[in-house]
XYZ file of N, CA, C and O in Angstrom:
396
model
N 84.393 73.123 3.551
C 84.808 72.718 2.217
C 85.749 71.519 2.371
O 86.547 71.580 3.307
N 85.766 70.483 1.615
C 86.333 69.436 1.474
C 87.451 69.585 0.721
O 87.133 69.555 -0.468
N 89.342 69.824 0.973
C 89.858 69.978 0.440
C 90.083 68.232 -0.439
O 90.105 68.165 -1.668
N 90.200 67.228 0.277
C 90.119 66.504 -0.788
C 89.266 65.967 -1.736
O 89.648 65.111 -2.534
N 88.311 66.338 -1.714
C 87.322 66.653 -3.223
C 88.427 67.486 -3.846
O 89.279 66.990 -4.584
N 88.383 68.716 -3.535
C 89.660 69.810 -4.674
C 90.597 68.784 -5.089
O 90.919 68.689 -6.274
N 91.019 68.071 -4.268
C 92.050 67.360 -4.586
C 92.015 66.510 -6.062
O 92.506 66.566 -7.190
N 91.156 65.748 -5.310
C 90.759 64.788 -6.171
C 89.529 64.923 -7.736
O 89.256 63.966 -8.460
N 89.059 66.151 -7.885
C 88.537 66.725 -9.060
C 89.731 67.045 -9.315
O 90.236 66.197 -10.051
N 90.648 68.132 -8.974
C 92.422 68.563 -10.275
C 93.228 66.984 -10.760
O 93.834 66.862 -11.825
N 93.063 65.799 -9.665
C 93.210 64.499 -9.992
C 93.025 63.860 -11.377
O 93.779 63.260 -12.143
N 91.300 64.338 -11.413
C 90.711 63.875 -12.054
C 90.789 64.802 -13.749
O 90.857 64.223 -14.833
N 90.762 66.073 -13.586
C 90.802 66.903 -14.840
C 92.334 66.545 -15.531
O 92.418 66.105 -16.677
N 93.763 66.850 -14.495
C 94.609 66.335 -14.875
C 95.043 64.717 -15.994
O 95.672 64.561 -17.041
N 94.434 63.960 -15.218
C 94.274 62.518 -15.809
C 93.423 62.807 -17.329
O 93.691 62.266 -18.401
N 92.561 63.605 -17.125
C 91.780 63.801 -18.507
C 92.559 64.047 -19.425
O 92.657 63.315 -20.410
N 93.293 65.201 -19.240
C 94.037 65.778 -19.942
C 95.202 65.343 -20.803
O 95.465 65.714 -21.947
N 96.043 64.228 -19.800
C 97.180 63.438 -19.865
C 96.167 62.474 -20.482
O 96.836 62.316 -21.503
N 94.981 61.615 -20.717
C 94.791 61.016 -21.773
C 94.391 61.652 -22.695
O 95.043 61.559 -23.735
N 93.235 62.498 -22.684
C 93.283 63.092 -23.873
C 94.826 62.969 -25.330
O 94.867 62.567 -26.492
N 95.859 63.586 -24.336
C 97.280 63.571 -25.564
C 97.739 62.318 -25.639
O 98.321 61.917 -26.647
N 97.528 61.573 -24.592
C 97.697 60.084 -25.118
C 97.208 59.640 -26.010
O 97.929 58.934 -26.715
N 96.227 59.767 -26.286
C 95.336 59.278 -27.801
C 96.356 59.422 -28.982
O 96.479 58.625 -29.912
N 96.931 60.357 -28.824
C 97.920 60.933 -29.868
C 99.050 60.594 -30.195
O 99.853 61.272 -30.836
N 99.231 59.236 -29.668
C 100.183 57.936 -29.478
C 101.934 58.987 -29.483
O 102.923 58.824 -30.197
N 101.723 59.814 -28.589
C 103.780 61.023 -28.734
C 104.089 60.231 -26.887
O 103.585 59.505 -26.030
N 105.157 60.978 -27.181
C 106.310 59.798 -25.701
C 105.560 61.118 -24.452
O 104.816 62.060 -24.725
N 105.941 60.825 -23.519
C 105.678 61.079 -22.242
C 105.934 62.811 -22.319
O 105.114 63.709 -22.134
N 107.339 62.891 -22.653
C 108.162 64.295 -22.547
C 106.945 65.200 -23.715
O 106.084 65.903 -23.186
N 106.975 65.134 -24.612
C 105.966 65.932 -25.820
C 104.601 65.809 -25.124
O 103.877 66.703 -25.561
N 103.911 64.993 -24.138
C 102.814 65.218 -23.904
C 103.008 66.136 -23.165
O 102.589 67.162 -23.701
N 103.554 66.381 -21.909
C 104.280 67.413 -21.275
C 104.178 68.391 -21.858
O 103.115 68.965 -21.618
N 104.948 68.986 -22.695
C 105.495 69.808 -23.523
C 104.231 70.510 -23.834
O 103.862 71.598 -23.393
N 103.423 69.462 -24.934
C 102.393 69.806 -25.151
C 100.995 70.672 -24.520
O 100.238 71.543 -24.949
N 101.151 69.857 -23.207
C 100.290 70.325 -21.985
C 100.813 71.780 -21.456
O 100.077 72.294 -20.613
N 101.686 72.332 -21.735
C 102.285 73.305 -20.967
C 103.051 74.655 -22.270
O 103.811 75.567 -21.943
N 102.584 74.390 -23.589
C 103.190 75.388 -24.403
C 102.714 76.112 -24.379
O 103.497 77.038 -24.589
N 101.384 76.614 -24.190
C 100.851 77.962 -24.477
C 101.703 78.890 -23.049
O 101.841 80.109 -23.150
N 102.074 78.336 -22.129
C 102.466 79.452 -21.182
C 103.656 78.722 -20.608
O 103.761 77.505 -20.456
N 104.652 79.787 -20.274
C 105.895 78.933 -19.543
C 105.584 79.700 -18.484
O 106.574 79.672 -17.752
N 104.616 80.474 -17.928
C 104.501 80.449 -16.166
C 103.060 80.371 -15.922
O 102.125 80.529 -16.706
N 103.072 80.152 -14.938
C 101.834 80.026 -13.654
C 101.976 80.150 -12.893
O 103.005 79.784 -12.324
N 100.365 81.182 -11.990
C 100.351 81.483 -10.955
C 99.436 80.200 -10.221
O 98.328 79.897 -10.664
N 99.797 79.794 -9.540
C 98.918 78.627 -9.015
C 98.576 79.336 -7.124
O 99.525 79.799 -6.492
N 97.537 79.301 -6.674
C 97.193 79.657 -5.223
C 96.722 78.767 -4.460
O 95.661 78.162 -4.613
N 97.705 78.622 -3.371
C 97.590 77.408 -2.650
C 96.718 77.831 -1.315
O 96.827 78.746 -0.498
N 95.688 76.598 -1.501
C 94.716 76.888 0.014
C 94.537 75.797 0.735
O 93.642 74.955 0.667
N 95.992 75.921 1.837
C 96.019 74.802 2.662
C 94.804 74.396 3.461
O 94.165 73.344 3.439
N 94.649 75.481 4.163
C 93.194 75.658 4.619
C 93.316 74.542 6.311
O 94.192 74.797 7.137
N 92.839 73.998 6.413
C 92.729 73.256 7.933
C 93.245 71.600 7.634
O 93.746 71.197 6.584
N 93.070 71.090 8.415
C 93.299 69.569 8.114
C 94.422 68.639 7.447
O 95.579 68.431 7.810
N 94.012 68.362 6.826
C 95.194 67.242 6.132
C 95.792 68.568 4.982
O 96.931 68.316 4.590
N 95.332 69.599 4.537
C 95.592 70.651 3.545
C 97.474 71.020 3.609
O 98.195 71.012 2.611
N 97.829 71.246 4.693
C 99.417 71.874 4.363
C 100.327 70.893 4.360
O 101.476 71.130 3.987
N 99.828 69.278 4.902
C 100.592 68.235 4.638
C 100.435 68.101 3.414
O 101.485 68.014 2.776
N 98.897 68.020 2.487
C 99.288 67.348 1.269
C 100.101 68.862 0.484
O 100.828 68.559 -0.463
N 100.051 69.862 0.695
C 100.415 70.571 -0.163
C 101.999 70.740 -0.025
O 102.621 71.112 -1.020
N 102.702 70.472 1.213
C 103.892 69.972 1.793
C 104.592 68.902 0.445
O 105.741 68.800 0.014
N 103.664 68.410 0.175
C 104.212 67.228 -0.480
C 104.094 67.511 -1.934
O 104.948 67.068 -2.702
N 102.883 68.369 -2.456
C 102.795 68.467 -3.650
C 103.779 69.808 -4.259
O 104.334 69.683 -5.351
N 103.862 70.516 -3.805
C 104.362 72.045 -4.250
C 106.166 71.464 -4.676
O 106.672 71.932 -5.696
N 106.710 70.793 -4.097
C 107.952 70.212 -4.429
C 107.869 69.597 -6.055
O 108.439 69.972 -7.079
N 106.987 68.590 -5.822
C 106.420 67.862 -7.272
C 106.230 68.834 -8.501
O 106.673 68.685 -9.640
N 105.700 69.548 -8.150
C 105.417 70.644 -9.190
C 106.081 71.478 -9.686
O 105.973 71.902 -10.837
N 107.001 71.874 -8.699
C 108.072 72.596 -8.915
C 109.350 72.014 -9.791
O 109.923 72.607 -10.706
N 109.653 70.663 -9.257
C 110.208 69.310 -9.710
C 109.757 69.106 -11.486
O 110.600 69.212 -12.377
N 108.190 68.784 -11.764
C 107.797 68.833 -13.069
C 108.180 70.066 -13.854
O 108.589 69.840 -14.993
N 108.118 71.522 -13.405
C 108.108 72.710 -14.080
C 110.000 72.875 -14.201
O 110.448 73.719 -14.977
N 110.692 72.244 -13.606
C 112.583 72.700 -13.888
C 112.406 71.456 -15.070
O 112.774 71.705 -16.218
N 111.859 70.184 -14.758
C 112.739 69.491 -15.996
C 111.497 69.601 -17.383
O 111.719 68.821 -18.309
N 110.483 70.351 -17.498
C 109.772 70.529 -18.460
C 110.189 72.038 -19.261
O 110.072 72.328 -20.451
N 110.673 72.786 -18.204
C 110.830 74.129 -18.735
C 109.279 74.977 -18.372
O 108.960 75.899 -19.123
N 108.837 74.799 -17.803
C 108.298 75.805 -17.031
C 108.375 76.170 -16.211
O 109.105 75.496 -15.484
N 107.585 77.891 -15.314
C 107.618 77.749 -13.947
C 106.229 77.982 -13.473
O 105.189 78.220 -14.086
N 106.533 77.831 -12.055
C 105.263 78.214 -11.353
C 104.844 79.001 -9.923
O 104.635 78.287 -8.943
N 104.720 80.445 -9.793
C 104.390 81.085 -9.070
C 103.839 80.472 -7.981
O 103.042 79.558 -8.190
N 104.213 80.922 -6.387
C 102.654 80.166 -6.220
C 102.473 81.013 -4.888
O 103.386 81.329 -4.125
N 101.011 81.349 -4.737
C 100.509 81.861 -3.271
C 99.878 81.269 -2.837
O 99.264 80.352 -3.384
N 99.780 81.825 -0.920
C 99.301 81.009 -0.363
C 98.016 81.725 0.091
O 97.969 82.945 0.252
N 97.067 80.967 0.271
C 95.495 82.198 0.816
C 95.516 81.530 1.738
O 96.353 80.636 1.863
N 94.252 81.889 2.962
C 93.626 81.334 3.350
C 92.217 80.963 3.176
O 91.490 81.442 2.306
N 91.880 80.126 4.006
C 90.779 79.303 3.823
C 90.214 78.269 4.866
O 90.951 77.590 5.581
N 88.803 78.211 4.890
C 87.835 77.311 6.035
C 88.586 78.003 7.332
O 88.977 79.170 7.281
N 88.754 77.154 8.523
C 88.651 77.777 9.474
C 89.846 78.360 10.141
O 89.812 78.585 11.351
N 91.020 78.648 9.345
C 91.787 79.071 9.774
C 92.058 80.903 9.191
O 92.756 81.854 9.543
N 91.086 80.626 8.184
C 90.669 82.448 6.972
C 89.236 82.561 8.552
O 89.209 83.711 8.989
N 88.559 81.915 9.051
C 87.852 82.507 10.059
C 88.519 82.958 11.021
O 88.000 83.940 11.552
N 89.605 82.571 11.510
C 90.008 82.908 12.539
C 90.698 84.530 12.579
O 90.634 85.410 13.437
N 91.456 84.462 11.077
C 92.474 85.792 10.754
C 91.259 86.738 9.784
O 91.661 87.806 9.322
N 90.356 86.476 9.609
C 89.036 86.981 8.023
C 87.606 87.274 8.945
O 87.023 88.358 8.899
N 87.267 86.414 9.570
C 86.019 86.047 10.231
C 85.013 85.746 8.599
O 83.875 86.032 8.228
N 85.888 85.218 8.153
C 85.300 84.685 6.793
C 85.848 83.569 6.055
O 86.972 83.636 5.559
N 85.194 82.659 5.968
C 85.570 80.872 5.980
C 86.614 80.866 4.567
O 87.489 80.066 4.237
N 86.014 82.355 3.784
C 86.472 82.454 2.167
C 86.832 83.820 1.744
O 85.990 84.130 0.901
N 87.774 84.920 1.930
C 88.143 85.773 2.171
C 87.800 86.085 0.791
O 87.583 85.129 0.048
N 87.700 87.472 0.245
C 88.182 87.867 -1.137
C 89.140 87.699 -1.793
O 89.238 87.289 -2.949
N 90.312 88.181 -0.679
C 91.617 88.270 -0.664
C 91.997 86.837 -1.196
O 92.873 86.870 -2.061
N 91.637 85.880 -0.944
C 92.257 83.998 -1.099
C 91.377 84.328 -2.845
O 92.203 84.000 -3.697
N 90.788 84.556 -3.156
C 90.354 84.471 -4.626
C 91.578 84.815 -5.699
O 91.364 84.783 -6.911
């Protein structure tokens, strides 16, 4: 599995999203706001998985955490495994358990 495809499709849905409320000509903070009222938590599950995976997530999980204190949300987060390091501990590239 290609974690940066994952990457870069949540890239891509994100950006949708953030224009989508742009259309709606409101400041930065209310699009925010907006994007995130129906729930003030999330569980988000992180699957570093092999490769470049625990650097970028090294870098992102701060960010997020960073967006969710000054927006007023939070965000849970676990870690699964995945590809060949869920083979090594799973003998399964995609555990149940990481779902």
């Amino acid at each position: 599995m290609n974690y940066s495809f994952i990457i870069f499709i949540s890239l891509i849905v994100c950006n949708n999203a953030f224009n989508t409320i742009s259309n709606r000509k409101q400041t930065f903070s209310s699009k925010i706001s907006m994007a995130v009222s129906k729930k003030d938590n999330y569980l988000v599950t992180l699957l570093p998985g092999d490769g470049i995976g625990p650097e970028i997530l090294a870098a992102t999980v701060p960010v997020l955490k960073t967006l969710g204190d000054k927006y007023k949300f939070s965000i849970n987060f676990r870690e699964a495994d995945i590809g060949g390091i869920a083979i090594d501990k799973h003998n399964d590239p995609f555990p149940d358990s990481s779902l």
